[in-house]
Amino acid sequence: MMTYHIRQYRAEDYETVRDLFATGMSEYVPTLCVHMLKQPWLILVLTCTFCLLLTSSKSLLLPILAVTLLLATGRQLLGYIWSMYIDHCLQEDLLDIQTTYLADKGSCFWVAEVDECVVATVGARPSEEHQEELMLKRMSVRKDCRGFGIAKALCRTVISFAREHGYSSVVLNTLMVQHEARTMYEDVGFRMYRRYILPTIYGRLANCTISKYRYDIPSVD
């Protein structure tokens, strides 16, 4: 069993925290590619391209090469778009973690250590939609440290913080490719209360579904 220690973020954790987040998010690229390949419109485009080239060229090699090239180009494009999303996050709340999460008593950022090395992170700050809700953000666990309950322990740390500071609930967002994360959150006690497709052109084309979860904290009378 892995021994870990959860503590509040310190300034010297900055680069490790950002690297953990970027590396963890990059792991979703293959899953995102599989998700895209299941989209009906893409299947139709690839099928039509194959059939048209097969009919016009009378050769099997050309349509196979063309579809392979399209798939490879799409893989590179998805990787580029995903990396831009990661960069956006790094330039948002993770740009100045100290100010974003530790300047106010109603927010916080934690790391988990194994053998004095930071292997996991999570942040929490008031929700922009409802100030009485605490938003759980930037959950990330190093790949070789998963499966030992660290993520669940970080979730419970956020829940305890929310309870101590008078929040009514803890909320979070997950993307359609974060299957294991959703299962973990549900095991902790979070329940999905809304699901929607990102209202952008890319969101509709990719069927980019966001699931919102909530953990309600019982009021103490």
JSON list of C-alpha atoms in Angstrom, two decimals:
[
{"chain": "A", "resi": 1, "resn": "MET", "atom": "CA", "xyz": [0.00, 0.00, 0.00]},
{"chain": "A", "resi": 2, "resn": "MET", "atom": "CA", "xyz": [1.32, 3.42, -0.96]},
{"chain": "A", "resi": 3, "resn": "THR", "atom": "CA", "xyz": [1.85, 5.93, 1.85]},
{"chain": "A", "resi": 4, "resn": "TYR", "atom": "CA", "xyz": [1.00, 9.51, 0.94]},
{"chain": "A", "resi": 5, "resn": "HIS", "atom": "CA", "xyz": [0.65, 12.83, 2.70]},
{"chain": "A", "resi": 6, "resn": "ILE", "atom": "CA", "xyz": [-1.73, 15.65, 1.74]},
{"chain": "A", "resi": 7, "resn": "ARG", "atom": "CA", "xyz": [-0.70, 19.22, 2.48]},
{"chain": "A", "resi": 8, "resn": "GLN", "atom": "CA", "xyz": [-1.40, 22.75, 1.30]},
{"chain": "A", "resi": 9, "resn": "TYR", "atom": "CA", "xyz": [0.37, 24.02, -1.80]},
{"chain": "A", "resi": 10, "resn": "ARG", "atom": "CA", "xyz": [3.67, 25.85, -1.39]},
{"chain": "A", "resi": 11, "resn": "ALA", "atom": "CA", "xyz": [5.44, 28.16, -3.85]},
{"chain": "A", "resi": 12, "resn": "GLU", "atom": "CA", "xyz": [8.19, 25.62, -4.54]},
{"chain": "A", "resi": 13, "resn": "ASP", "atom": "CA", "xyz": [5.55, 23.19, -5.91]},
{"chain": "A", "resi": 14, "resn": "TYR", "atom": "CA", "xyz": [4.73, 25.51, -8.83]},
{"chain": "A", "resi": 15, "resn": "GLU", "atom": "CA", "xyz": [6.53, 23.80, -11.72]},
{"chain": "A", "resi": 16, "resn": "THR", "atom": "CA", "xyz": [5.68, 20.28, -10.53]},
{"chain": "A", "resi": 17, "resn": "VAL", "atom": "CA", "xyz": [1.97, 21.13, -10.22]},
{"chain": "A", "resi": 18, "resn": "ARG", "atom": "CA", "xyz": [1.82, 22.62, -13.71]},
{"chain": "A", "resi": 19, "resn": "ASP", "atom": "CA", "xyz": [3.73, 19.68, -15.19]},
{"chain": "A", "resi": 20, "resn": "LEU", "atom": "CA", "xyz": [1.45, 17.16, -13.46]},
{"chain": "A", "resi": 21, "resn": "PHE", "atom": "CA", "xyz": [-1.64, 18.85, -14.87]},
{"chain": "A", "resi": 22, "resn": "ALA", "atom": "CA", "xyz": [-0.23, 19.16, -18.42]},
{"chain": "A", "resi": 23, "resn": "THR", "atom": "CA", "xyz": [1.02, 15.57, -18.48]},
{"chain": "A", "resi": 24, "resn": "GLY", "atom": "CA", "xyz": [-2.23, 14.18, -17.10]},
{"chain": "A", "resi": 25, "resn": "MET", "atom": "CA", "xyz": [-4.37, 16.06, -19.59]},
{"chain": "A", "resi": 26, "resn": "SER", "atom": "CA", "xyz": [-2.12, 15.02, -22.50]},
{"chain": "A", "resi": 27, "resn": "GLU", "atom": "CA", "xyz": [-2.94, 11.39, -21.74]},
{"chain": "A", "resi": 28, "resn": "TYR", "atom": "CA", "xyz": [-6.49, 11.95, -22.99]},
{"chain": "A", "resi": 29, "resn": "VAL", "atom": "CA", "xyz": [-5.48, 12.51, -26.64]},
{"chain": "A", "resi": 30, "resn": "PRO", "atom": "CA", "xyz": [-5.82, 8.82, -27.69]},
{"chain": "A", "resi": 31, "resn": "THR", "atom": "CA", "xyz": [-9.22, 8.58, -25.96]},
{"chain": "A", "resi": 32, "resn": "LEU", "atom": "CA", "xyz": [-10.28, 11.80, -27.69]},
{"chain": "A", "resi": 33, "resn": "CYS", "atom": "CA", "xyz": [-9.30, 10.33, -31.07]},
{"chain": "A", "resi": 34, "resn": "VAL", "atom": "CA", "xyz": [-11.40, 7.22, -30.43]},
{"chain": "A", "resi": 35, "resn": "HIS", "atom": "CA", "xyz": [-14.30, 9.44, -29.37]},
{"chain": "A", "resi": 36, "resn": "MET", "atom": "CA", "xyz": [-14.04, 11.41, -32.63]},
{"chain": "A", "resi": 37, "resn": "LEU", "atom": "CA", "xyz": [-13.94, 8.24, -34.74]},
{"chain": "A", "resi": 38, "resn": "LYS", "atom": "CA", "xyz": [-17.34, 7.29, -33.32]},
{"chain": "A", "resi": 39, "resn": "GLN", "atom": "CA", "xyz": [-19.00, 10.48, -34.58]},
{"chain": "A", "resi": 40, "resn": "PRO", "atom": "CA", "xyz": [-21.53, 9.69, -37.38]},
{"chain": "A", "resi": 41, "resn": "TRP", "atom": "CA", "xyz": [-20.56, 12.66, -39.55]},
{"chain": "A", "resi": 42, "resn": "LEU", "atom": "CA", "xyz": [-16.89, 11.65, -39.54]},
{"chain": "A", "resi": 43, "resn": "ILE", "atom": "CA", "xyz": [-17.71, 8.04, -40.35]},
{"chain": "A", "resi": 44, "resn": "LEU", "atom": "CA", "xyz": [-19.82, 9.33, -43.27]},
{"chain": "A", "resi": 45, "resn": "VAL", "atom": "CA", "xyz": [-17.01, 11.57, -44.55]},
{"chain": "A", "resi": 46, "resn": "LEU", "atom": "CA", "xyz": [-14.44, 8.79, -44.40]},
{"chain": "A", "resi": 47, "resn": "THR", "atom": "CA", "xyz": [-16.79, 6.28, -46.04]},
{"chain": "A", "resi": 48, "resn": "CYS", "atom": "CA", "xyz": [-17.75, 8.67, -48.86]},
{"chain": "A", "resi": 49, "resn": "THR", "atom": "CA", "xyz": [-14.11, 9.59, -49.45]},
{"chain": "A", "resi": 50, "resn": "PHE", "atom": "CA", "xyz": [-13.12, 5.94, -49.66]},
{"chain": "A", "resi": 51, "resn": "CYS", "atom": "CA", "xyz": [-15.98, 5.03, -52.01]},
{"chain": "A", "resi": 52, "resn": "LEU", "atom": "CA", "xyz": [-15.49, 8.02, -54.32]},
{"chain": "A", "resi": 53, "resn": "LEU", "atom": "CA", "xyz": [-11.78, 7.40, -54.68]},
{"chain": "A", "resi": 54, "resn": "LEU", "atom": "CA", "xyz": [-12.30, 3.69, -55.16]},
{"chain": "A", "resi": 55, "resn": "THR", "atom": "CA", "xyz": [-14.86, 4.33, -57.91]},
{"chain": "A", "resi": 56, "resn": "SER", "atom": "CA", "xyz": [-12.84, 7.01, -59.71]},
{"chain": "A", "resi": 57, "resn": "SER", "atom": "CA", "xyz": [-9.39, 5.42, -59.48]},
{"chain": "A", "resi": 58, "resn": "LYS", "atom": "CA", "xyz": [-10.35, 1.74, -59.82]},
{"chain": "A", "resi": 59, "resn": "SER", "atom": "CA", "xyz": [-7.59, 1.11, -57.31]},
{"chain": "A", "resi": 60, "resn": "LEU", "atom": "CA", "xyz": [-7.80, -0.03, -53.69]},
{"chain": "A", "resi": 61, "resn": "LEU", "atom": "CA", "xyz": [-4.46, 1.48, -52.74]},
{"chain": "A", "resi": 62, "resn": "LEU", "atom": "CA", "xyz": [-5.38, 5.14, -53.36]},
{"chain": "A", "resi": 63, "resn": "PRO", "atom": "CA", "xyz": [-8.50, 5.28, -51.14]},
{"chain": "A", "resi": 64, "resn": "ILE", "atom": "CA", "xyz": [-6.67, 3.40, -48.36]},
{"chain": "A", "resi": 65, "resn": "LEU", "atom": "CA", "xyz": [-3.78, 5.88, -48.50]},
{"chain": "A", "resi": 66, "resn": "ALA", "atom": "CA", "xyz": [-6.17, 8.84, -48.63]},
{"chain": "A", "resi": 67, "resn": "VAL", "atom": "CA", "xyz": [-8.18, 7.71, -45.60]},
{"chain": "A", "resi": 68, "resn": "THR", "atom": "CA", "xyz": [-4.97, 6.94, -43.71]},
{"chain": "A", "resi": 69, "resn": "LEU", "atom": "CA", "xyz": [-3.68, 10.44, -44.50]},
{"chain": "A", "resi": 70, "resn": "LEU", "atom": "CA", "xyz": [-6.96, 12.00, -43.35]},
{"chain": "A", "resi": 71, "resn": "LEU", "atom": "CA", "xyz": [-6.82, 10.05, -40.08]},
{"chain": "A", "resi": 72, "resn": "ALA", "atom": "CA", "xyz": [-3.20, 11.04, -39.46]},
{"chain": "A", "resi": 73, "resn": "THR", "atom": "CA", "xyz": [-3.96, 14.69, -40.18]},
{"chain": "A", "resi": 74, "resn": "GLY", "atom": "CA", "xyz": [-6.98, 14.57, -37.90]},
{"chain": "A", "resi": 75, "resn": "ARG", "atom": "CA", "xyz": [-4.87, 13.04, -35.12]},
{"chain": "A", "resi": 76, "resn": "GLN", "atom": "CA", "xyz": [-2.36, 15.88, -35.40]},
{"chain": "A", "resi": 77, "resn": "LEU", "atom": "CA", "xyz": [-5.13, 18.49, -35.46]},
{"chain": "A", "resi": 78, "resn": "LEU", "atom": "CA", "xyz": [-6.82, 17.05, -32.38]},
{"chain": "A", "resi": 79, "resn": "GLY", "atom": "CA", "xyz": [-3.50, 16.96, -30.56]},
{"chain": "A", "resi": 80, "resn": "TYR", "atom": "CA", "xyz": [-2.88, 20.59, -31.45]},
{"chain": "A", "resi": 81, "resn": "ILE", "atom": "CA", "xyz": [-6.35, 21.72, -30.30]},
{"chain": "A", "resi": 82, "resn": "TRP", "atom": "CA", "xyz": [-5.99, 19.78, -27.05]},
{"chain": "A", "resi": 83, "resn": "SER", "atom": "CA", "xyz": [-2.56, 21.28, -26.39]},
{"chain": "A", "resi": 84, "resn": "MET", "atom": "CA", "xyz": [-4.06, 24.75, -26.87]},
{"chain": "A", "resi": 85, "resn": "TYR", "atom": "CA", "xyz": [-6.69, 23.91, -24.25]},
{"chain": "A", "resi": 86, "resn": "ILE", "atom": "CA", "xyz": [-3.95, 22.78, -21.84]},
{"chain": "A", "resi": 87, "resn": "ASP", "atom": "CA", "xyz": [-1.99, 25.97, -22.49]},
{"chain": "A", "resi": 88, "resn": "HIS", "atom": "CA", "xyz": [-5.13, 28.02, -21.84]},
{"chain": "A", "resi": 89, "resn": "CYS", "atom": "CA", "xyz": [-5.54, 26.34, -18.44]},
{"chain": "A", "resi": 90, "resn": "LEU", "atom": "CA", "xyz": [-1.88, 26.95, -17.61]},
{"chain": "A", "resi": 91, "resn": "GLN", "atom": "CA", "xyz": [-2.33, 30.62, -18.42]},
{"chain": "A", "resi": 92, "resn": "GLU", "atom": "CA", "xyz": [-5.55, 30.86, -16.40]},
{"chain": "A", "resi": 93, "resn": "ASP", "atom": "CA", "xyz": [-5.80, 29.82, -12.74]},
{"chain": "A", "resi": 94, "resn": "LEU", "atom": "CA", "xyz": [-2.58, 27.79, -12.83]},
{"chain": "A", "resi": 95, "resn": "LEU", "atom": "CA", "xyz": [-0.53, 30.81, -13.87]},
{"chain": "A", "resi": 96, "resn": "ASP", "atom": "CA", "xyz": [-0.58, 32.27, -10.36]},
{"chain": "A", "resi": 97, "resn": "ILE", "atom": "CA", "xyz": [-1.72, 29.50, -8.03]},
{"chain": "A", "resi": 98, "resn": "GLN", "atom": "CA", "xyz": [-0.85, 31.44, -4.90]},
{"chain": "A", "resi": 99, "resn": "THR", "atom": "CA", "xyz": [-3.09, 34.37, -5.80]},
{"chain": "A", "resi": 100, "resn": "THR", "atom": "CA", "xyz": [-5.91, 32.34, -7.33]},
{"chain": "A", "resi": 101, "resn": "TYR", "atom": "CA", "xyz": [-6.29, 29.74, -4.59]},
{"chain": "A", "resi": 102, "resn": "LEU", "atom": "CA", "xyz": [-4.54, 30.95, -1.43]},
{"chain": "A", "resi": 103, "resn": "ALA", "atom": "CA", "xyz": [-5.22, 34.69, -1.31]},
{"chain": "A", "resi": 104, "resn": "ASP", "atom": "CA", "xyz": [-8.76, 34.15, 0.00]},
{"chain": "A", "resi": 105, "resn": "LYS", "atom": "CA", "xyz": [-9.84, 31.96, 2.93]},
{"chain": "A", "resi": 106, "resn": "GLY", "atom": "CA", "xyz": [-12.71, 30.53, 0.86]},
{"chain": "A", "resi": 107, "resn": "SER", "atom": "CA", "xyz": [-10.39, 28.77, -1.58]},
{"chain": "A", "resi": 108, "resn": "CYS", "atom": "CA", "xyz": [-7.38, 26.49, -1.33]},
{"chain": "A", "resi": 109, "resn": "PHE", "atom": "CA", "xyz": [-4.98, 24.25, -3.25]},
{"chain": "A", "resi": 110, "resn": "TRP", "atom": "CA", "xyz": [-3.52, 20.95, -2.05]},
{"chain": "A", "resi": 111, "resn": "VAL", "atom": "CA", "xyz": [-0.86, 18.51, -3.16]},
{"chain": "A", "resi": 112, "resn": "ALA", "atom": "CA", "xyz": [-0.26, 14.89, -2.23]},
{"chain": "A", "resi": 113, "resn": "GLU", "atom": "CA", "xyz": [3.29, 13.72, -1.56]},
{"chain": "A", "resi": 114, "resn": "VAL", "atom": "CA", "xyz": [4.85, 10.27, -1.78]},
{"chain": "A", "resi": 115, "resn": "ASP", "atom": "CA", "xyz": [8.41, 10.01, -0.48]},
{"chain": "A", "resi": 116, "resn": "GLU", "atom": "CA", "xyz": [8.50, 13.84, -0.34]},
{"chain": "A", "resi": 117, "resn": "CYS", "atom": "CA", "xyz": [7.66, 14.12, -4.05]},
{"chain": "A", "resi": 118, "resn": "VAL", "atom": "CA", "xyz": [4.46, 15.82, -5.25]},
{"chain": "A", "resi": 119, "resn": "VAL", "atom": "CA", "xyz": [2.40, 13.23, -7.14]},
{"chain": "A", "resi": 120, "resn": "ALA", "atom": "CA", "xyz": [-1.12, 14.70, -7.13]},
{"chain": "A", "resi": 121, "resn": "THR", "atom": "CA", "xyz": [-2.97, 18.01, -7.01]},
{"chain": "A", "resi": 122, "resn": "VAL", "atom": "CA", "xyz": [-6.40, 19.49, -6.49]},
{"chain": "A", "resi": 123, "resn": "GLY", "atom": "CA", "xyz": [-7.75, 23.01, -6.12]},
{"chain": "A", "resi": 124, "resn": "ALA", "atom": "CA", "xyz": [-10.99, 24.51, -4.88]},
{"chain": "A", "resi": 125, "resn": "ARG", "atom": "CA", "xyz": [-12.50, 27.96, -5.13]},
{"chain": "A", "resi": 126, "resn": "PRO", "atom": "CA", "xyz": [-16.01, 29.47, -5.06]},
{"chain": "A", "resi": 127, "resn": "SER", "atom": "CA", "xyz": [-18.15, 28.64, -8.07]},
{"chain": "A", "resi": 128, "resn": "GLU", "atom": "CA", "xyz": [-18.68, 31.49, -10.52]},
{"chain": "A", "resi": 129, "resn": "GLU", "atom": "CA", "xyz": [-22.33, 30.45, -10.91]},
{"chain": "A", "resi": 130, "resn": "HIS", "atom": "CA", "xyz": [-23.25, 30.18, -7.21]},
{"chain": "A", "resi": 131, "resn": "GLN", "atom": "CA", "xyz": [-21.02, 31.57, -4.48]},
{"chain": "A", "resi": 132, "resn": "GLU", "atom": "CA", "xyz": [-22.40, 29.11, -1.93]},
{"chain": "A", "resi": 133, "resn": "GLU", "atom": "CA", "xyz": [-20.94, 26.26, -4.00]},
{"chain": "A", "resi": 134, "resn": "LEU", "atom": "CA", "xyz": [-17.26, 25.27, -3.94]},
{"chain": "A", "resi": 135, "resn": "MET", "atom": "CA", "xyz": [-15.79, 24.30, -7.31]},
{"chain": "A", "resi": 136, "resn": "LEU", "atom": "CA", "xyz": [-13.32, 21.41, -7.33]},
{"chain": "A", "resi": 137, "resn": "LYS", "atom": "CA", "xyz": [-10.67, 21.95, -10.02]},
{"chain": "A", "resi": 138, "resn": "ARG", "atom": "CA", "xyz": [-7.35, 20.67, -11.38]},
{"chain": "A", "resi": 139, "resn": "MET", "atom": "CA", "xyz": [-7.51, 17.15, -9.98]},
{"chain": "A", "resi": 140, "resn": "SER", "atom": "CA", "xyz": [-4.50, 15.27, -11.30]},
{"chain": "A", "resi": 141, "resn": "VAL", "atom": "CA", "xyz": [-2.63, 12.18, -10.09]},
{"chain": "A", "resi": 142, "resn": "ARG", "atom": "CA", "xyz": [0.65, 10.95, -11.53]},
{"chain": "A", "resi": 143, "resn": "LYS", "atom": "CA", "xyz": [0.07, 7.83, -13.62]},
{"chain": "A", "resi": 144, "resn": "ASP", "atom": "CA", "xyz": [2.19, 5.46, -11.54]},
{"chain": "A", "resi": 145, "resn": "CYS", "atom": "CA", "xyz": [0.43, 6.59, -8.34]},
{"chain": "A", "resi": 146, "resn": "ARG", "atom": "CA", "xyz": [-3.14, 5.93, -9.44]},
{"chain": "A", "resi": 147, "resn": "GLY", "atom": "CA", "xyz": [-5.27, 3.22, -7.89]},
{"chain": "A", "resi": 148, "resn": "PHE", "atom": "CA", "xyz": [-4.09, 3.84, -4.33]},
{"chain": "A", "resi": 149, "resn": "GLY", "atom": "CA", "xyz": [-6.94, 6.11, -3.20]},
{"chain": "A", "resi": 150, "resn": "ILE", "atom": "CA", "xyz": [-5.06, 9.41, -3.53]},
{"chain": "A", "resi": 151, "resn": "ALA", "atom": "CA", "xyz": [-7.69, 11.07, -5.72]},
{"chain": "A", "resi": 152, "resn": "LYS", "atom": "CA", "xyz": [-10.49, 10.01, -3.37]},
{"chain": "A", "resi": 153, "resn": "ALA", "atom": "CA", "xyz": [-8.52, 11.34, -0.40]},
{"chain": "A", "resi": 154, "resn": "LEU", "atom": "CA", "xyz": [-8.06, 14.68, -2.18]},
{"chain": "A", "resi": 155, "resn": "CYS", "atom": "CA", "xyz": [-11.81, 14.77, -2.90]},
{"chain": "A", "resi": 156, "resn": "ARG", "atom": "CA", "xyz": [-12.57, 14.22, 0.78]},
{"chain": "A", "resi": 157, "resn": "THR", "atom": "CA", "xyz": [-10.10, 16.97, 1.67]},
{"chain": "A", "resi": 158, "resn": "VAL", "atom": "CA", "xyz": [-12.03, 19.38, -0.55]},
{"chain": "A", "resi": 159, "resn": "ILE", "atom": "CA", "xyz": [-15.36, 18.23, 0.94]},
{"chain": "A", "resi": 160, "resn": "SER", "atom": "CA", "xyz": [-14.06, 18.76, 4.48]},
{"chain": "A", "resi": 161, "resn": "PHE", "atom": "CA", "xyz": [-12.82, 22.21, 3.53]},
{"chain": "A", "resi": 162, "resn": "ALA", "atom": "CA", "xyz": [-16.23, 23.06, 2.06]},
{"chain": "A", "resi": 163, "resn": "ARG", "atom": "CA", "xyz": [-17.99, 21.86, 5.20]},
{"chain": "A", "resi": 164, "resn": "GLU", "atom": "CA", "xyz": [-15.67, 23.87, 7.47]},
{"chain": "A", "resi": 165, "resn": "HIS", "atom": "CA", "xyz": [-16.20, 27.05, 5.43]},
{"chain": "A", "resi": 166, "resn": "GLY", "atom": "CA", "xyz": [-19.97, 26.82, 5.21]},
{"chain": "A", "resi": 167, "resn": "TYR", "atom": "CA", "xyz": [-20.44, 25.85, 1.56]},
{"chain": "A", "resi": 168, "resn": "SER", "atom": "CA", "xyz": [-23.67, 24.10, 0.62]},
{"chain": "A", "resi": 169, "resn": "SER", "atom": "CA", "xyz": [-22.06, 21.76, -1.91]},
{"chain": "A", "resi": 170, "resn": "VAL", "atom": "CA", "xyz": [-18.97, 20.87, -3.92]},
{"chain": "A", "resi": 171, "resn": "VAL", "atom": "CA", "xyz": [-19.35, 20.94, -7.70]},
{"chain": "A", "resi": 172, "resn": "LEU", "atom": "CA", "xyz": [-17.09, 19.96, -10.59]},
{"chain": "A", "resi": 173, "resn": "ASN", "atom": "CA", "xyz": [-17.03, 19.49, -14.36]},
{"chain": "A", "resi": 174, "resn": "THR", "atom": "CA", "xyz": [-15.79, 16.49, -16.34]},
{"chain": "A", "resi": 175, "resn": "LEU", "atom": "CA", "xyz": [-15.30, 15.97, -20.08]},
{"chain": "A", "resi": 176, "resn": "MET", "atom": "CA", "xyz": [-16.66, 13.03, -22.07]},
{"chain": "A", "resi": 177, "resn": "VAL", "atom": "CA", "xyz": [-13.19, 11.40, -22.23]},
{"chain": "A", "resi": 178, "resn": "GLN", "atom": "CA", "xyz": [-12.70, 11.31, -18.45]},
{"chain": "A", "resi": 179, "resn": "HIS", "atom": "CA", "xyz": [-14.38, 7.97, -17.84]},
{"chain": "A", "resi": 180, "resn": "GLU", "atom": "CA", "xyz": [-12.25, 6.86, -14.88]},
{"chain": "A", "resi": 181, "resn": "ALA", "atom": "CA", "xyz": [-12.54, 10.25, -13.22]},
{"chain": "A", "resi": 182, "resn": "ARG", "atom": "CA", "xyz": [-16.34, 10.13, -13.36]},
{"chain": "A", "resi": 183, "resn": "THR", "atom": "CA", "xyz": [-16.38, 6.67, -11.80]},
{"chain": "A", "resi": 184, "resn": "MET", "atom": "CA", "xyz": [-14.07, 7.85, -9.01]},
{"chain": "A", "resi": 185, "resn": "TYR", "atom": "CA", "xyz": [-16.20, 10.93, -8.26]},
{"chain": "A", "resi": 186, "resn": "GLU", "atom": "CA", "xyz": [-19.35, 8.80, -8.15]},
{"chain": "A", "resi": 187, "resn": "ASP", "atom": "CA", "xyz": [-17.66, 6.37, -5.75]},
{"chain": "A", "resi": 188, "resn": "VAL", "atom": "CA", "xyz": [-16.89, 9.31, -3.43]},
{"chain": "A", "resi": 189, "resn": "GLY", "atom": "CA", "xyz": [-20.55, 10.38, -3.49]},
{"chain": "A", "resi": 190, "resn": "PHE", "atom": "CA", "xyz": [-20.82, 12.97, -6.26]},
{"chain": "A", "resi": 191, "resn": "ARG", "atom": "CA", "xyz": [-23.93, 12.82, -8.42]},
{"chain": "A", "resi": 192, "resn": "MET", "atom": "CA", "xyz": [-24.32, 14.13, -11.95]},
{"chain": "A", "resi": 193, "resn": "TYR", "atom": "CA", "xyz": [-26.98, 16.85, -12.19]},
{"chain": "A", "resi": 194, "resn": "ARG", "atom": "CA", "xyz": [-26.45, 18.25, -15.68]},
{"chain": "A", "resi": 195, "resn": "ARG", "atom": "CA", "xyz": [-24.95, 17.23, -19.02]},
{"chain": "A", "resi": 196, "resn": "TYR", "atom": "CA", "xyz": [-24.59, 19.45, -22.06]},
{"chain": "A", "resi": 197, "resn": "ILE", "atom": "CA", "xyz": [-22.64, 19.83, -25.31]},
{"chain": "A", "resi": 198, "resn": "LEU", "atom": "CA", "xyz": [-20.14, 22.67, -25.44]},
{"chain": "A", "resi": 199, "resn": "PRO", "atom": "CA", "xyz": [-21.95, 25.46, -27.37]},
{"chain": "A", "resi": 200, "resn": "THR", "atom": "CA", "xyz": [-19.19, 26.09, -29.94]},
{"chain": "A", "resi": 201, "resn": "ILE", "atom": "CA", "xyz": [-18.61, 24.84, -33.48]},
{"chain": "A", "resi": 202, "resn": "TYR", "atom": "CA", "xyz": [-15.86, 22.51, -32.28]},
{"chain": "A", "resi": 203, "resn": "GLY", "atom": "CA", "xyz": [-18.04, 21.39, -29.36]},
{"chain": "A", "resi": 204, "resn": "ARG", "atom": "CA", "xyz": [-20.88, 20.39, -31.67]},
{"chain": "A", "resi": 205, "resn": "LEU", "atom": "CA", "xyz": [-18.63, 18.72, -34.25]},
{"chain": "A", "resi": 206, "resn": "ALA", "atom": "CA", "xyz": [-16.78, 16.74, -31.60]},
{"chain": "A", "resi": 207, "resn": "ASN", "atom": "CA", "xyz": [-19.90, 16.11, -29.49]},
{"chain": "A", "resi": 208, "resn": "CYS", "atom": "CA", "xyz": [-17.87, 17.61, -26.65]},
{"chain": "A", "resi": 209, "resn": "THR", "atom": "CA", "xyz": [-20.04, 16.72, -23.67]},
{"chain": "A", "resi": 210, "resn": "ILE", "atom": "CA", "xyz": [-19.52, 18.27, -20.25]},
{"chain": "A", "resi": 211, "resn": "SER", "atom": "CA", "xyz": [-20.96, 16.51, -17.21]},
{"chain": "A", "resi": 212, "resn": "LYS", "atom": "CA", "xyz": [-21.51, 18.55, -14.04]},
{"chain": "A", "resi": 213, "resn": "TYR", "atom": "CA", "xyz": [-21.36, 16.79, -10.68]},
{"chain": "A", "resi": 214, "resn": "ARG", "atom": "CA", "xyz": [-22.40, 17.87, -7.19]},
{"chain": "A", "resi": 215, "resn": "TYR", "atom": "CA", "xyz": [-21.76, 16.65, -3.66]},
{"chain": "A", "resi": 216, "resn": "ASP", "atom": "CA", "xyz": [-24.35, 18.12, -1.31]},
{"chain": "A", "resi": 217, "resn": "ILE", "atom": "CA", "xyz": [-23.17, 18.93, 2.20]},
{"chain": "A", "resi": 218, "resn": "PRO", "atom": "CA", "xyz": [-25.86, 18.43, 4.86]},
{"chain": "A", "resi": 219, "resn": "SER", "atom": "CA", "xyz": [-26.63, 21.57, 6.80]},
{"chain": "A", "resi": 220, "resn": "VAL", "atom": "CA", "xyz": [-25.93, 21.51, 10.53]},
{"chain": "A", "resi": 221, "resn": "ASP", "atom": "CA", "xyz": [-28.92, 22.81, 12.49]}
]
